[in-house]
Each structure stands twice: as C-alpha cells, then as structure tokens.
Short mmCIF file of C-alpha atoms in Angstrom, two decimals:
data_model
loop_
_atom_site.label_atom_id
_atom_site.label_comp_id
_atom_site.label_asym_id
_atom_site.label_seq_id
_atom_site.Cartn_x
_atom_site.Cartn_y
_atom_site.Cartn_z
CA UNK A 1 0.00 0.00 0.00
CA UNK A 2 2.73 2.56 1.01
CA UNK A 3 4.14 1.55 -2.49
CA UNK A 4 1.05 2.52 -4.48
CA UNK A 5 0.66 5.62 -2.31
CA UNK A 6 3.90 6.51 -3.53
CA UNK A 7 3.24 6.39 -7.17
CA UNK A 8 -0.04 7.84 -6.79
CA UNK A 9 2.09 11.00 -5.49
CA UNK A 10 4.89 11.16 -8.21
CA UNK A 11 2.20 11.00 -10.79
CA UNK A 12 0.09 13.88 -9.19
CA UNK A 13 3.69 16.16 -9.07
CA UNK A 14 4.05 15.12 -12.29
CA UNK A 15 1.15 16.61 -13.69
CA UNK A 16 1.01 19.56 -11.53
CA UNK A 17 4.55 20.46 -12.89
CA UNK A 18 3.53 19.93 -16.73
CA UNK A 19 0.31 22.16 -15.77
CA UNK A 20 2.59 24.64 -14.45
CA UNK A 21 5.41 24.42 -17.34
CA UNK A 22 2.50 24.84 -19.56
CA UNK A 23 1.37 27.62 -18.55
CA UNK A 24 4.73 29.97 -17.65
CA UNK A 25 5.39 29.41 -21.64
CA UNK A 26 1.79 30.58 -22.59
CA UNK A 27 2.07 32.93 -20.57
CA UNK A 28 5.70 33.80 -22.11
CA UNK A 29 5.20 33.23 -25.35
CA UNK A 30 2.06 35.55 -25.36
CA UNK A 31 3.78 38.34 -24.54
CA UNK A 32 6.97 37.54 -26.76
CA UNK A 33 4.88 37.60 -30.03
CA UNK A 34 2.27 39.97 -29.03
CA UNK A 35 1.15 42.45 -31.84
CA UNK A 36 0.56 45.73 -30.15
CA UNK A 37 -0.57 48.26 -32.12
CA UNK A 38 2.19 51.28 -32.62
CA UNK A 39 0.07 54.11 -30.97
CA UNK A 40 -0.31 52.04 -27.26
CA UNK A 41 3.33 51.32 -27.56
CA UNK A 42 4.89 54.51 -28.30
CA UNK A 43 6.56 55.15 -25.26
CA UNK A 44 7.78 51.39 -24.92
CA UNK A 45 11.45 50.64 -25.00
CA UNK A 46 12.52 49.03 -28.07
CA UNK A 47 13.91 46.65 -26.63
CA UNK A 48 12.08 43.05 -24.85
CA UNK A 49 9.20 42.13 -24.95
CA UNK A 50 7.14 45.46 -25.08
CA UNK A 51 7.22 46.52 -28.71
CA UNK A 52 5.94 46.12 -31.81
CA UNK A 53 7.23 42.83 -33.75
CA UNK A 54 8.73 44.37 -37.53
CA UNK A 55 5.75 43.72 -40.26
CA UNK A 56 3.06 43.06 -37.63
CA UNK A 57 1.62 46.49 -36.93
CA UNK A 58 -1.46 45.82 -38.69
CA UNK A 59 -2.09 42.02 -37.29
CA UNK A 60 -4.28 43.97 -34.60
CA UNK A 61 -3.47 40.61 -32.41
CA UNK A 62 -4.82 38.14 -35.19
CA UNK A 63 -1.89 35.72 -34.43
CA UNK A 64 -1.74 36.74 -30.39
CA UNK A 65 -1.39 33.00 -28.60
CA UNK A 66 -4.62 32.84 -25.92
CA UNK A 67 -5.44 29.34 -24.48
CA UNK A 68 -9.10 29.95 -25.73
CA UNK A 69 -8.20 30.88 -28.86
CA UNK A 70 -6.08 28.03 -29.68
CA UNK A 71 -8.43 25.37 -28.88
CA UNK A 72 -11.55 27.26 -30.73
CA UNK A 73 -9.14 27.34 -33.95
CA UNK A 74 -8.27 23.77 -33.36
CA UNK A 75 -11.90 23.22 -32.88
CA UNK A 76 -12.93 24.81 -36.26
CA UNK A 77 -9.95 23.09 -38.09
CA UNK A 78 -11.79 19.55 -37.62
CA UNK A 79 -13.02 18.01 -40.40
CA UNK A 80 -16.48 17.61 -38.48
CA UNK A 81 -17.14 20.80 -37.81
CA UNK A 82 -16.17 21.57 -41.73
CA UNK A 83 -18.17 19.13 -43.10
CA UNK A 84 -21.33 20.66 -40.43
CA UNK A 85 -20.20 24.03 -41.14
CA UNK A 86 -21.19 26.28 -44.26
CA UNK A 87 -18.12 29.20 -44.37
CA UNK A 88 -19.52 32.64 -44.45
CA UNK A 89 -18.54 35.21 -46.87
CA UNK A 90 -16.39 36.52 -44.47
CA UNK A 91 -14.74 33.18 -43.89
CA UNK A 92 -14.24 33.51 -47.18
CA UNK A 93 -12.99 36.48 -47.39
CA UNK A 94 -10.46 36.08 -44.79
CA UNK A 95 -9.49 32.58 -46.67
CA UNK A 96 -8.34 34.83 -49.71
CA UNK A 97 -6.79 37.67 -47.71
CA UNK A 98 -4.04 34.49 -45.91
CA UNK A 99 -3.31 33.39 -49.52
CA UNK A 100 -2.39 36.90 -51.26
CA UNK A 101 -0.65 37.87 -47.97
CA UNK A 102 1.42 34.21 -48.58
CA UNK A 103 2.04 34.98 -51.59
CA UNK A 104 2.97 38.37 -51.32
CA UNK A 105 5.53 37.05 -48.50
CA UNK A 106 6.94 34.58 -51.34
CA UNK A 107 7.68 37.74 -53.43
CA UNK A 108 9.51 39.28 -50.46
CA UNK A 109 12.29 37.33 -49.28
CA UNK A 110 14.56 38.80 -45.80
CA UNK A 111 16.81 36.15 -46.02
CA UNK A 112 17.72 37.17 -49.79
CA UNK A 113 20.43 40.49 -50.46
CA UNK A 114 22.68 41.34 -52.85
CA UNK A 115 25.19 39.65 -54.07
CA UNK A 116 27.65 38.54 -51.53
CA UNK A 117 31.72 39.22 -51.91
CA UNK A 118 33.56 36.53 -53.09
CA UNK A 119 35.37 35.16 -50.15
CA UNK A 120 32.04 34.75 -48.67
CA UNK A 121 31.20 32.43 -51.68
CA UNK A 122 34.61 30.67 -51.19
CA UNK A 123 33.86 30.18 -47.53
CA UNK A 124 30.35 28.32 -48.40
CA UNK A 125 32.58 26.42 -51.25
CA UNK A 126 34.35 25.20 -48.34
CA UNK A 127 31.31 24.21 -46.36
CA UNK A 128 30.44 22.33 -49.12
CA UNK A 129 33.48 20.19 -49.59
CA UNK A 130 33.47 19.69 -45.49
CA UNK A 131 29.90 18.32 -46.02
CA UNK A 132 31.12 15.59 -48.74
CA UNK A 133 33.69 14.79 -46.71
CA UNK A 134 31.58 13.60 -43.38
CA UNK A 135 29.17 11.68 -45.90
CA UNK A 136 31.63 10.03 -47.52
CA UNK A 137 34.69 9.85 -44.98
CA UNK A 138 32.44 9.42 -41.66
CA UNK A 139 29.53 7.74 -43.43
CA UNK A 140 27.13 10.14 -42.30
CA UNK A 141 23.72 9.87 -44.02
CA UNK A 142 25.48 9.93 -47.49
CA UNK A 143 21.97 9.72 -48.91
CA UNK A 144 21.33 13.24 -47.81
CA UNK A 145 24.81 14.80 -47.66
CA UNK A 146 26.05 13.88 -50.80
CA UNK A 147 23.73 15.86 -53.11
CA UNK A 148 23.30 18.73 -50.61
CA UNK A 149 27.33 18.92 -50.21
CA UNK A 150 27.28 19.05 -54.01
CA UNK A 151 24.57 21.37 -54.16
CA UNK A 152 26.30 24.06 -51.98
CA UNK A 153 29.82 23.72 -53.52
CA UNK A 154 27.96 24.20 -57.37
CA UNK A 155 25.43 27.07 -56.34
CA UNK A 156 28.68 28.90 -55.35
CA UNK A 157 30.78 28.78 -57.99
CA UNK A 158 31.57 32.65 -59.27
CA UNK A 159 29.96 33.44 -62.76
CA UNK A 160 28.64 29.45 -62.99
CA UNK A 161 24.73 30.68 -62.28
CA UNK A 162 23.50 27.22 -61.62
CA UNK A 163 21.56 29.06 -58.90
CA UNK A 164 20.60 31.81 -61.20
CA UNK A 165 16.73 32.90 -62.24
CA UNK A 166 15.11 31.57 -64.46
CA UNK A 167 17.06 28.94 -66.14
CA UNK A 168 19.48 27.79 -63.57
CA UNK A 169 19.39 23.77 -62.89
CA UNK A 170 19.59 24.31 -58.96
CA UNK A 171 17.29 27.62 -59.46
CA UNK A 172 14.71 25.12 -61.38
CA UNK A 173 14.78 22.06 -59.04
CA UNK A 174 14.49 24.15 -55.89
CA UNK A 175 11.11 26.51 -57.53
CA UNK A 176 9.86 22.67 -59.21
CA UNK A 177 9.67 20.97 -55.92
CA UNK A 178 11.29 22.13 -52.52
CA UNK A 179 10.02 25.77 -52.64
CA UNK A 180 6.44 23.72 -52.55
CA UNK A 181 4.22 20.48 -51.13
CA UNK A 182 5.48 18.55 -54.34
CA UNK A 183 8.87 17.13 -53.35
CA UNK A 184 7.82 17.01 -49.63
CA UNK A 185 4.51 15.11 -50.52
CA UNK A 186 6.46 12.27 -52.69
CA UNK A 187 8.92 12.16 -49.69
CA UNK A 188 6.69 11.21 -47.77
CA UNK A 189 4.46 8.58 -49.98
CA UNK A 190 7.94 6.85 -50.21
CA UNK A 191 8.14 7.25 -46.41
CA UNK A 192 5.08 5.36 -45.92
CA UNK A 193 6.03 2.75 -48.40
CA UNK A 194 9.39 2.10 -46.91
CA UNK A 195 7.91 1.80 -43.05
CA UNK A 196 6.51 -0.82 -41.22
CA UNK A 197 4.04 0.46 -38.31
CA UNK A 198 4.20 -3.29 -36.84
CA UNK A 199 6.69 -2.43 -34.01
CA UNK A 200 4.39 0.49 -33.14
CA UNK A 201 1.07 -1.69 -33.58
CA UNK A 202 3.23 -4.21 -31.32
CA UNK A 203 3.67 -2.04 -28.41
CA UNK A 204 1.51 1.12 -28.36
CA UNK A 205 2.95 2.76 -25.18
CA UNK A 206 6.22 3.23 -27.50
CA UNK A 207 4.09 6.38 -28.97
CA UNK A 208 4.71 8.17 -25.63
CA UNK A 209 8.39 8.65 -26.48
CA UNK A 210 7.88 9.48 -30.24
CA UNK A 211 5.36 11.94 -28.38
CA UNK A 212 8.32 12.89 -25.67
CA UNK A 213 10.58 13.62 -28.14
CA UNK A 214 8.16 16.53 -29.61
CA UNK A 215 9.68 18.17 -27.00
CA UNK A 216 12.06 19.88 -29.18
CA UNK A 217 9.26 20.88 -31.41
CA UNK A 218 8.02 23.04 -28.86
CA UNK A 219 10.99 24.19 -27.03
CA UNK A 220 11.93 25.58 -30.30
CA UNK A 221 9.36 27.68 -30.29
CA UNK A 222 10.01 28.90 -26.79
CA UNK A 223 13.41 29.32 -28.02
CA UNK A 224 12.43 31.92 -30.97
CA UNK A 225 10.53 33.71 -28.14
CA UNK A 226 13.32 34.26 -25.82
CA UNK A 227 15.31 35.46 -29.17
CA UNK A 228 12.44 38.03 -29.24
CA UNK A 229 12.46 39.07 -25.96
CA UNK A 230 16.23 39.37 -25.29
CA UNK A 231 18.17 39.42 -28.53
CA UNK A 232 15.58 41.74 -30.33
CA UNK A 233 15.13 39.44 -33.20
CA UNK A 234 11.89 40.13 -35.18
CA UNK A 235 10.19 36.31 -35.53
CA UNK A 236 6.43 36.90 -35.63
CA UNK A 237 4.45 33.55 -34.36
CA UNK A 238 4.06 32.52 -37.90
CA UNK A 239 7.74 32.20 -38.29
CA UNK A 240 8.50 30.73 -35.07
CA UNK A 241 5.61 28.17 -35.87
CA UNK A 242 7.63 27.26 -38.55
CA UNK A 243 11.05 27.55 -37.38
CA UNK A 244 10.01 25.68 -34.37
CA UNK A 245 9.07 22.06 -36.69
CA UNK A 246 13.33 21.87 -37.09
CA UNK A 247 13.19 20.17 -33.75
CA UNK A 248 11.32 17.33 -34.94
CA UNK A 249 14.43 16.56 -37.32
CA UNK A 250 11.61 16.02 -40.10
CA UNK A 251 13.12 18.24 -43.16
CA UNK A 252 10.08 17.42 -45.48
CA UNK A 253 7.21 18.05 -42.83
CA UNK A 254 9.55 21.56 -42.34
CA UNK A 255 9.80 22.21 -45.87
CA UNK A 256 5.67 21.70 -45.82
CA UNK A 257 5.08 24.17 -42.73
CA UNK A 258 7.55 26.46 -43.89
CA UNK A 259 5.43 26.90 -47.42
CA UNK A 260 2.05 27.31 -45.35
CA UNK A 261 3.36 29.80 -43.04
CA UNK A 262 6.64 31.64 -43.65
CA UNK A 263 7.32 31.06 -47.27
CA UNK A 264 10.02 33.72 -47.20
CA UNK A 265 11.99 31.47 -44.52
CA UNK A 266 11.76 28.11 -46.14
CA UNK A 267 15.38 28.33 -47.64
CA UNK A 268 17.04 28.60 -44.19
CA UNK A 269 14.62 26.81 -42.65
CA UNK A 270 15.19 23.65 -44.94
CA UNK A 271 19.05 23.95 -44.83
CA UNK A 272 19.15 23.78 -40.70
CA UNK A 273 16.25 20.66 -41.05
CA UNK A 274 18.17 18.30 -43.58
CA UNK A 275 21.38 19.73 -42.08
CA UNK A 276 20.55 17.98 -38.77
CA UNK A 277 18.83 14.55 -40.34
CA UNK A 278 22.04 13.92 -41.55
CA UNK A 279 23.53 14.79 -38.56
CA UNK A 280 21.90 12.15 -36.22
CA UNK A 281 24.69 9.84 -35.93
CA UNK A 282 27.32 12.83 -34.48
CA UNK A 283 24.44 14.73 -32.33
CA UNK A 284 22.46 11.75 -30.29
CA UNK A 285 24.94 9.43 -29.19
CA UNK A 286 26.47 11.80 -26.74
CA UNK A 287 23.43 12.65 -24.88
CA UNK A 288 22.10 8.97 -24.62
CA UNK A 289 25.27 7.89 -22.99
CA UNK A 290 24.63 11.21 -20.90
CA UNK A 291 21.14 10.59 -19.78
CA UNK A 292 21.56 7.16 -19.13
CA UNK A 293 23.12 4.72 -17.17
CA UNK A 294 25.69 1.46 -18.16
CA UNK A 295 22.87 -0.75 -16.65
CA UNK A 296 20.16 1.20 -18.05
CA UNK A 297 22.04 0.76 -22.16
CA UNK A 298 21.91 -3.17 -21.28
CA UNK A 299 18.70 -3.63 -20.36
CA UNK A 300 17.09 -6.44 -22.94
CA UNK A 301 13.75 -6.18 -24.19
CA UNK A 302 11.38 -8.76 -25.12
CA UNK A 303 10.39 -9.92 -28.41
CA UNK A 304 7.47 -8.00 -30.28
CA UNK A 305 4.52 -10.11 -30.71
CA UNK A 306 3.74 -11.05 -34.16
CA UNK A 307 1.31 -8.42 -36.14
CA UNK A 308 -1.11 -9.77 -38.13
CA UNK A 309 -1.56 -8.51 -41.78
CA UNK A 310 -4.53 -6.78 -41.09
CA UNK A 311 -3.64 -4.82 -38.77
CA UNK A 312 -0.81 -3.41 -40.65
CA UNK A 313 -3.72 -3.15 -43.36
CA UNK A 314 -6.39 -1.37 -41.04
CA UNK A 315 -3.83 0.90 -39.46
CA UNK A 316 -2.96 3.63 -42.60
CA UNK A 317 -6.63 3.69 -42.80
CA UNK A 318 -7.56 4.41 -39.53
CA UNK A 319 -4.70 6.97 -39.16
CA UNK A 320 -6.04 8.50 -42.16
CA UNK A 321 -10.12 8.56 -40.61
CA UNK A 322 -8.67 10.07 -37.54
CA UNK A 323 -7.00 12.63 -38.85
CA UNK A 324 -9.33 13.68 -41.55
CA UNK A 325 -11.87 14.01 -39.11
CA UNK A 326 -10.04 15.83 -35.91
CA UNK A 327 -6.89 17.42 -37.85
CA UNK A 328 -7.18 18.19 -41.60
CA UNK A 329 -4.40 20.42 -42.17
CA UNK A 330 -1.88 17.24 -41.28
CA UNK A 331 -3.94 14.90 -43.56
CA UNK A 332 -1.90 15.98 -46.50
CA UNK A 333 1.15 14.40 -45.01
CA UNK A 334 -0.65 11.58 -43.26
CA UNK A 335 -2.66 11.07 -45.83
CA UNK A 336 0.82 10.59 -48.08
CA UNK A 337 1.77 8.86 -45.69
CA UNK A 338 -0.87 6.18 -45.43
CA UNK A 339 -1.19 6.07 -49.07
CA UNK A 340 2.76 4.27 -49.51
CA UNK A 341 2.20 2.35 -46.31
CA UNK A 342 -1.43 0.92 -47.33
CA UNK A 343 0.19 -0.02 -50.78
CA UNK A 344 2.86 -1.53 -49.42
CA UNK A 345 0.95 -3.56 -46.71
CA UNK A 346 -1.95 -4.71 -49.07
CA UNK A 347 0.34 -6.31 -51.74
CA UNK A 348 -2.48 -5.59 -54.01
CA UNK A 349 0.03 -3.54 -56.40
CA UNK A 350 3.95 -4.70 -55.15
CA UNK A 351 4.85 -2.56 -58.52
CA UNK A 352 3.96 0.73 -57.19
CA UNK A 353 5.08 0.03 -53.65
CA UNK A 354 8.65 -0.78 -55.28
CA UNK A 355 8.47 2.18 -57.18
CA UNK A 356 7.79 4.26 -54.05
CA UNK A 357 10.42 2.79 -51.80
CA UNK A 358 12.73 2.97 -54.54
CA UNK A 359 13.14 4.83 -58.28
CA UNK A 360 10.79 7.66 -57.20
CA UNK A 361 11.91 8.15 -53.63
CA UNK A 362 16.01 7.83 -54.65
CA UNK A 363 15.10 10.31 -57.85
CA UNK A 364 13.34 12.60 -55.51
CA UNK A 365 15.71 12.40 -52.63
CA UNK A 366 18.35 13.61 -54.91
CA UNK A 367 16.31 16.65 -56.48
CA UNK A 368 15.22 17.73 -53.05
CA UNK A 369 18.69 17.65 -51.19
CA UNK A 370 20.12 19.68 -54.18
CA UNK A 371 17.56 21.75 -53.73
CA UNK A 372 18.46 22.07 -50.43
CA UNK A 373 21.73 22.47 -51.01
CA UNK A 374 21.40 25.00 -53.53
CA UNK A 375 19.89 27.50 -50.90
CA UNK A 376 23.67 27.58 -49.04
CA UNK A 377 24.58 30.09 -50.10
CA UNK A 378 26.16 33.26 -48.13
CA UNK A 379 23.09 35.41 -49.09
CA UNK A 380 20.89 33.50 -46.72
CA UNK A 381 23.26 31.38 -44.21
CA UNK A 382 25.63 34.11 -42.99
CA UNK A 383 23.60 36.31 -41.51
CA UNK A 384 22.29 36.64 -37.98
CA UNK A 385 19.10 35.28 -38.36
CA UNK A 386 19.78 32.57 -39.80
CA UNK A 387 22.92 31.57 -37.61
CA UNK A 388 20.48 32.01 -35.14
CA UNK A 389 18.11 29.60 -36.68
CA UNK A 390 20.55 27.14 -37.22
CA UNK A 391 22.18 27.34 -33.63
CA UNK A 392 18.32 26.89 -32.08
CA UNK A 393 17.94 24.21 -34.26
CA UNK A 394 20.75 22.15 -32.83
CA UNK A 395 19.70 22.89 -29.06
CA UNK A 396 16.55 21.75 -30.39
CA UNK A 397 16.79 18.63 -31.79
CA UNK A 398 19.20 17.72 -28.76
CA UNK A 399 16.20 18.67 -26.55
CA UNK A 400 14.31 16.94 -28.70
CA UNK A 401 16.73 13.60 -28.41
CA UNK A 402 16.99 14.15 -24.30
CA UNK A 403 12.84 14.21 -24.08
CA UNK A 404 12.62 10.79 -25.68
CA UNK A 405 15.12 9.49 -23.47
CA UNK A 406 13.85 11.31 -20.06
CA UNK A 407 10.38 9.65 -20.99
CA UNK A 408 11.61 5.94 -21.48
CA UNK A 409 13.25 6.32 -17.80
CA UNK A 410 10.15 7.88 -16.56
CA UNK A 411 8.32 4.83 -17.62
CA UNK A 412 10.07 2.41 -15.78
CA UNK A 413 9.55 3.84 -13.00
CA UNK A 414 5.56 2.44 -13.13
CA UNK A 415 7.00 -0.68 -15.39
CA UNK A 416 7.52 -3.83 -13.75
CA UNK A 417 11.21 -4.94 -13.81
CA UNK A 418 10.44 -7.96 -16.63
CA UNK A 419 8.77 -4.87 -18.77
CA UNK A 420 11.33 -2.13 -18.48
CA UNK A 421 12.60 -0.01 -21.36
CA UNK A 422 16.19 0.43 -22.68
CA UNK A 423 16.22 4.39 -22.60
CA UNK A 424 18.34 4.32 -25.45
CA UNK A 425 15.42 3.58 -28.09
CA UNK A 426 13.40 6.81 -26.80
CA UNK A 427 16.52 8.46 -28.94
CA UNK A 428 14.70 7.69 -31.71
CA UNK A 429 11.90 9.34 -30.77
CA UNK A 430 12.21 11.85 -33.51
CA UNK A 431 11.27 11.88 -36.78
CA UNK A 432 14.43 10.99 -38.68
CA UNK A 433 13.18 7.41 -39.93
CA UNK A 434 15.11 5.09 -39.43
CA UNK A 435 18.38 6.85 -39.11
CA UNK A 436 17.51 7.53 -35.49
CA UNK A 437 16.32 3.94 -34.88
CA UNK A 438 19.65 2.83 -36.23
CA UNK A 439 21.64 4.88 -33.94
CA UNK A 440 19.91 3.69 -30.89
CA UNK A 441 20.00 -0.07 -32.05
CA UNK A 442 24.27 1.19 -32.48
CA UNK A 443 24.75 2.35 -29.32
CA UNK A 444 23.24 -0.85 -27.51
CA UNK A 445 25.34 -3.02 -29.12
CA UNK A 446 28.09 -1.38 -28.22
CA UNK A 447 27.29 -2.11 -24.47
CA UNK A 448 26.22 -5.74 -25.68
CA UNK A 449 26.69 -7.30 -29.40
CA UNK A 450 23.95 -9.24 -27.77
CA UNK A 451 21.12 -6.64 -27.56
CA UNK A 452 19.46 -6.01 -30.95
CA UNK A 453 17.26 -2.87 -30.44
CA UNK A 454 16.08 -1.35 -33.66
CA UNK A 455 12.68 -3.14 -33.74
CA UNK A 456 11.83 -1.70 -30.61
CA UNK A 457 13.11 1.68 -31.86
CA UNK A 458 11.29 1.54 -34.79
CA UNK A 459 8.18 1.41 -32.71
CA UNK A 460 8.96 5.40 -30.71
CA UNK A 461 10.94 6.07 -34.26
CA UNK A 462 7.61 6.04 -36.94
CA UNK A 463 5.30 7.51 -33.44
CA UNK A 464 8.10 10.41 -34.11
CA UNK A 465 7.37 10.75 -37.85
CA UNK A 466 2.91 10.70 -37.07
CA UNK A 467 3.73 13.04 -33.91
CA UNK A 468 5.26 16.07 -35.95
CA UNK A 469 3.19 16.05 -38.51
CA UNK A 470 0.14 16.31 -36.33
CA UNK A 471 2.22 19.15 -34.18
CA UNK A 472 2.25 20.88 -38.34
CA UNK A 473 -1.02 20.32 -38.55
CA UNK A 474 -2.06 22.10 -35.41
CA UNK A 475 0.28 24.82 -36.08
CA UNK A 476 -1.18 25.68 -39.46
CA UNK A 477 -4.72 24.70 -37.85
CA UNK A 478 -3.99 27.22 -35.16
CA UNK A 479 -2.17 29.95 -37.33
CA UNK A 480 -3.19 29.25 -40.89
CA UNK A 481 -6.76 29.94 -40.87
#
C-alpha cells in the first residue's frame, strides 16, 4: 500500500509540474509575439518584450497566442465541424486575404540580399566540400549529404549561375519541388512505403516517447521567443511556428510548414532541417550515454509479438479517418503517408510500392537535397538570423533527443522490472526514420553485441514521424486559418 501511495504522489507532481510548465510558456510566449498596435506602444522601449514585432503592426493581435483561442481554432480546423459548417462570406474572405498575404511574403524574401563578396562564396565552397567529406569519410547519411554537399559547392561557384533565375538547374529544381508540397509530398508517400508500423502496432505505449521527443518541437518555439524578448530578433508567431518544426528533425514536414506559413523562410529553414537529419549519428549518441546509465544501455527487451496482416492493413486507414476528421491540415502528409504504407501492406500492387520505396523516392531524394543544397549560399546562411536559426535548431533537436530518453526512464519507474525499457530507443523518438532507430540499435550493441534494439526503436521512431506532422497540422490549424 505505502508503495502505491507513492506512485499515486509522483504521478500527481508530475502533472502539476507539466500544468505549471505549460502555462509559464503561454504565458511567455504571449507576450513575446504579441502584436501591439504602434500608438499604445509609443513610449515602450525598443527593446524586450514590449514593442511592436517588424511587419506586424497591422495584425491587430490576429496571431496573439490565448489558451481559448487556440483550442476554438483547433476546434474549427476539424473536419467535423467543416463538413457541419457552411463558411460565411467573411470566412471567405479572410481565406483569400491568408493566400495573397502568402504569396505576397513569397515575393519578399529577408533572407535574400545582394550579391555577396567573393570570399564569402569561397567560404560556403568550403562548407560544401566539409559536407562531402563527413558523408563520404564518416559515413554520415550519405543519402542526404552527398547531393546537398554538391549542391552548396555548385550554387557557389563565381559566374557558374546554376543558382541563377530563371534557367538555372539548382534555381529550377528548388522553384519545381522544394520551394512547394510537391517534393515534400512524394517524400513522404515513399516514407510510408518504406515503413513498417508493426513495431508500433506491437507495443503502443512506444508512442509516448515518439510523443516525448516533440519536446524539441516546442521548445523551439520557446526558443524563438526568448530570441524576441532578449536578442531583439523580429520572428512573428508565424515564423517561429515554422522555425520551431526543425526540432522534430523532419526536413520534409519543415519544408511543408515552412510553405504554409513563412514562405520567405523556407530556404534557411530547410538547410538547418536536412542539415541535422544527416547529422543524427554525431548529435544523439552523446546525450544517450549522458542521460543514461551502463545498466540502463543493457537492459534487454522482449520480443514483439507477431502483427497480423490486417492490422498493418487497417492501421494507414484508420490513421487517415482520424485525422481527416479531428486534424485536416496534417492529412496531407498523413494522408501521403498512409497512401505508400497501405500499398505496401496490401500487396495488391507490389509494382507501385517498389516504385515508391525505390526509383521515385532515390530520384526525388536527390532533387530535393540539391535543392536544399542549392539555398547555401552566403546570401541566406551568414547572416544573424539565420545563424540564429541554425544554432536553435541544434539545441533543439538535442532537446528533442533528451525528451525521448527522459520519458523511457520515466516509464520504468511504473514498469515492472520484466517490462522495463532500454532508454536508449526513446533516442529515436524523432522523426528521422530510421536513421535515429539505427543509432539507438548502435549504441546498444556497443554495451552488448547481444542486444538487438532497432525493432523496438522503430516502434517510438515512426510515433516520431505521425507526432510532428500532427504538431504541423495544429500549427497551421492554429495559425493558418
């Protein structure tokens, strides 16, 4: 009884303290991307938080964050109150105003000047080689860095204009497919078809660390607020909202949010994203072996029951109910998503699930991370902002890494001993499929060739992949509409 009592307690503190964490960044982030209107604030320092964000003066506190406001815009996003709901005319109306103002933004680009001295161009030239060097040296993520370290050294080149409008090659694959939802979308359809949800279907509670590992999602956004309020950055909540998707280490689903949001951010944005997929094997292992213990890396964990084939079958389709019916702005990623992974689990067409895991998503990889690559260029990375971005980006995808692993051991503490967790696989909470589920299953066997762990990882590993897309979708529920 004393026991029980015990655990009864921890899990009340627990929740207190989330309640409480909850709201001191509400209540934070509130006033860190408040609009106030010019004529209130005239006799506001310009510094902190009590001032008017740059190209916000006429928001009138549209995008202001209130805890009633989020959940009615979450509420209206649903697709059953759309389908019950006729718009108005000035639903409409409003509708049209977001897309000129988005496209406008596209047409305006602060990340963009003119053109850059030459040693800067030499210095990205550099970065380039360096970045073809850890993919094929180190062997990190070669897939991605390859093309993007090619991408940067190219773009560069003096009087080459592969980078040039209108009829540069990296200027035409980035405007074809990573300055929109095309590239992203096929990612993802190739995503699907290369994944297998068994380990999650297996083991549901392994969603709580893909969920955990959101963490950095969020903190980024808390991040881009304290740049606001202390290092006088201009980020309105639009851009933080998408800045914020980096720490989810998902560069397709931040390429996506990017588009729907800040459009005039998406090079950066993208660069810091794929820049830290590929980086996975360098950034986690260090803070796994931090957060955990010798013991804890040993632990062994049972066998995954066997998943029957319909399961696998039902599960894209549910996923794909669900979400068109509470979150429609992240249905057309899951819905991308559940497209490859139905194909590939019904076997009714094995052609087009080959295609999908292979041709197309290799041909599309490659487009995309020169795409990628060609926005490295000293223009838009060597400037403040965009260090800044980067930098962020890195603290958040660690936090991000250190969440999934904080949850696993705060699990065991209510799992019995045969049921425990390795902490390692909550690593792989985050989105980077299956690079992160390979670096967990890694660092185990270091600690014992014996102790195979990517199955299990794969389970918190796809939760990660569902888990930022939804956080997308509620950011462009809350902010898009």
């Amino acid at each position: 009884m004393p026991d029980t009592k015990r655990i009864h307690n921890t899990k009340i503190a627990f929740i207190m303290l989330a309640i409480m964490a909850a709201a001191g960044v509400f209540s934070f982030t509130a006033n860190a991307f408040a609009q106030s209107s010019p004529a209130r604030d005239s006799s506001a320092p310009a510094g902190g938080m009590n001032r008017v964000i740059k190209n916000t003066e006429n928001w009138n506190g549209k995008y202001d964050i209130t805890f009633s406001k989020f959940l009615r815009n979450i509420g209206k996003s649903t697709g059953i109150y759309m389908m019950l709901h006729q718009p108005t005319e000035q639903e409409k109306a409003a509708a049209q105003a977001l897309e000129q103002a988005q496209q406008a933004a596209e047409t305006a680009d602060p990340f963009s000047q003119a053109q850059a001295p030459g040693w800067q161009s030499i210095i990205m030239i550099v970065i380039g080689f360096l970045i073809i060097y850890l993919a094929v040296g180190k062997g990190f993520e070669p897939l991605l860095l390859i093309p993007i370290g090619f991408g940067t050294v190219l773009v560069n080149i003096p009087g080459a204009g592969m980078g040039a409008a209108p009829h540069g090659m990296l200027h035409i694959i980035y405007n074809a497919g990573v300055g929109n939802e095309f590239f992203p979308m096929i990612i993802f359809m190739g995503i699907g078809a290369m994944t297998d949800f068994g380990p999650l279907i297996a083991n549901p509670k392994m969603a709580l660390l893909g969920g955990a590992a959101q963490l950095g999602v969020f903190f980024t956004l808390f991040g881009v607020a304290l740049m606001n309020a202390f290092l006088g950055t201009d980020y309105t909540m639009l851009q933080a909202s998408a800045i914020s998707i980096i720490g989810g280490a998902d560069g397709p689903t931040s390429i996506y949010v990017s588009g729907k949001l800040a459009p005039e951010m998406m090079a950066v944005i993208a660069v810091a994203a794929y820049s830290y997929m590929a980086l996975v094997p360098m950034i986690q292992p260090p803070i796994m072996k931090a957060l955990t213990t010798k013991k804890e890396r040993m632990i062994k964990m049972e066998q995954l029951r066997p998943v029957s084939k319909a399961e696998k079958v039902l599960f894209p389709m549910l996923l794909l109910v669900l979400a068109i019916l509470l979150l429609p702005p992240a249905c057309p990623l899951i819905g991308m998503l559940a497209l490859g992974n139905f194909v590939k689990q019904s076997g009714a067409a094995d052609r087009l699930s080959k295609t999908m895991e292979n041709e197309l998503m290799n041909i599309v990889s490659i487009l995309l991370s020169l795409g990628v690559g060609s926005q490295m260029t000293p223009e838009k990375i060597m400037r403040r902002e965009s260090v800044g971005i980067i930098v962020l980006g890195l603290v958040a995808f660690s936090v991000a890494t250190a969440g999934g692993v904080l949850m696993a051991k705060l699990m065991n503490v209510f799992l019995p001993k045969e049921k425990k967790i390795n902490p390692l696989i909550g690593s792989a909470g985050v989105s980077a499929v299956p690079m992160a589920a390979r670096v967990s299953n890694k660092v185990g066997l270091e600690y014992d060739p014996s102790n195979f762990l990517l199955m299990n990882a794969m389970g918190p590993n796809v939760s990660g992949v569902i888990g930022t897309a939804i956080a997308a979708g509620v950011f462009i529920a809350t902010y898009g509409f």
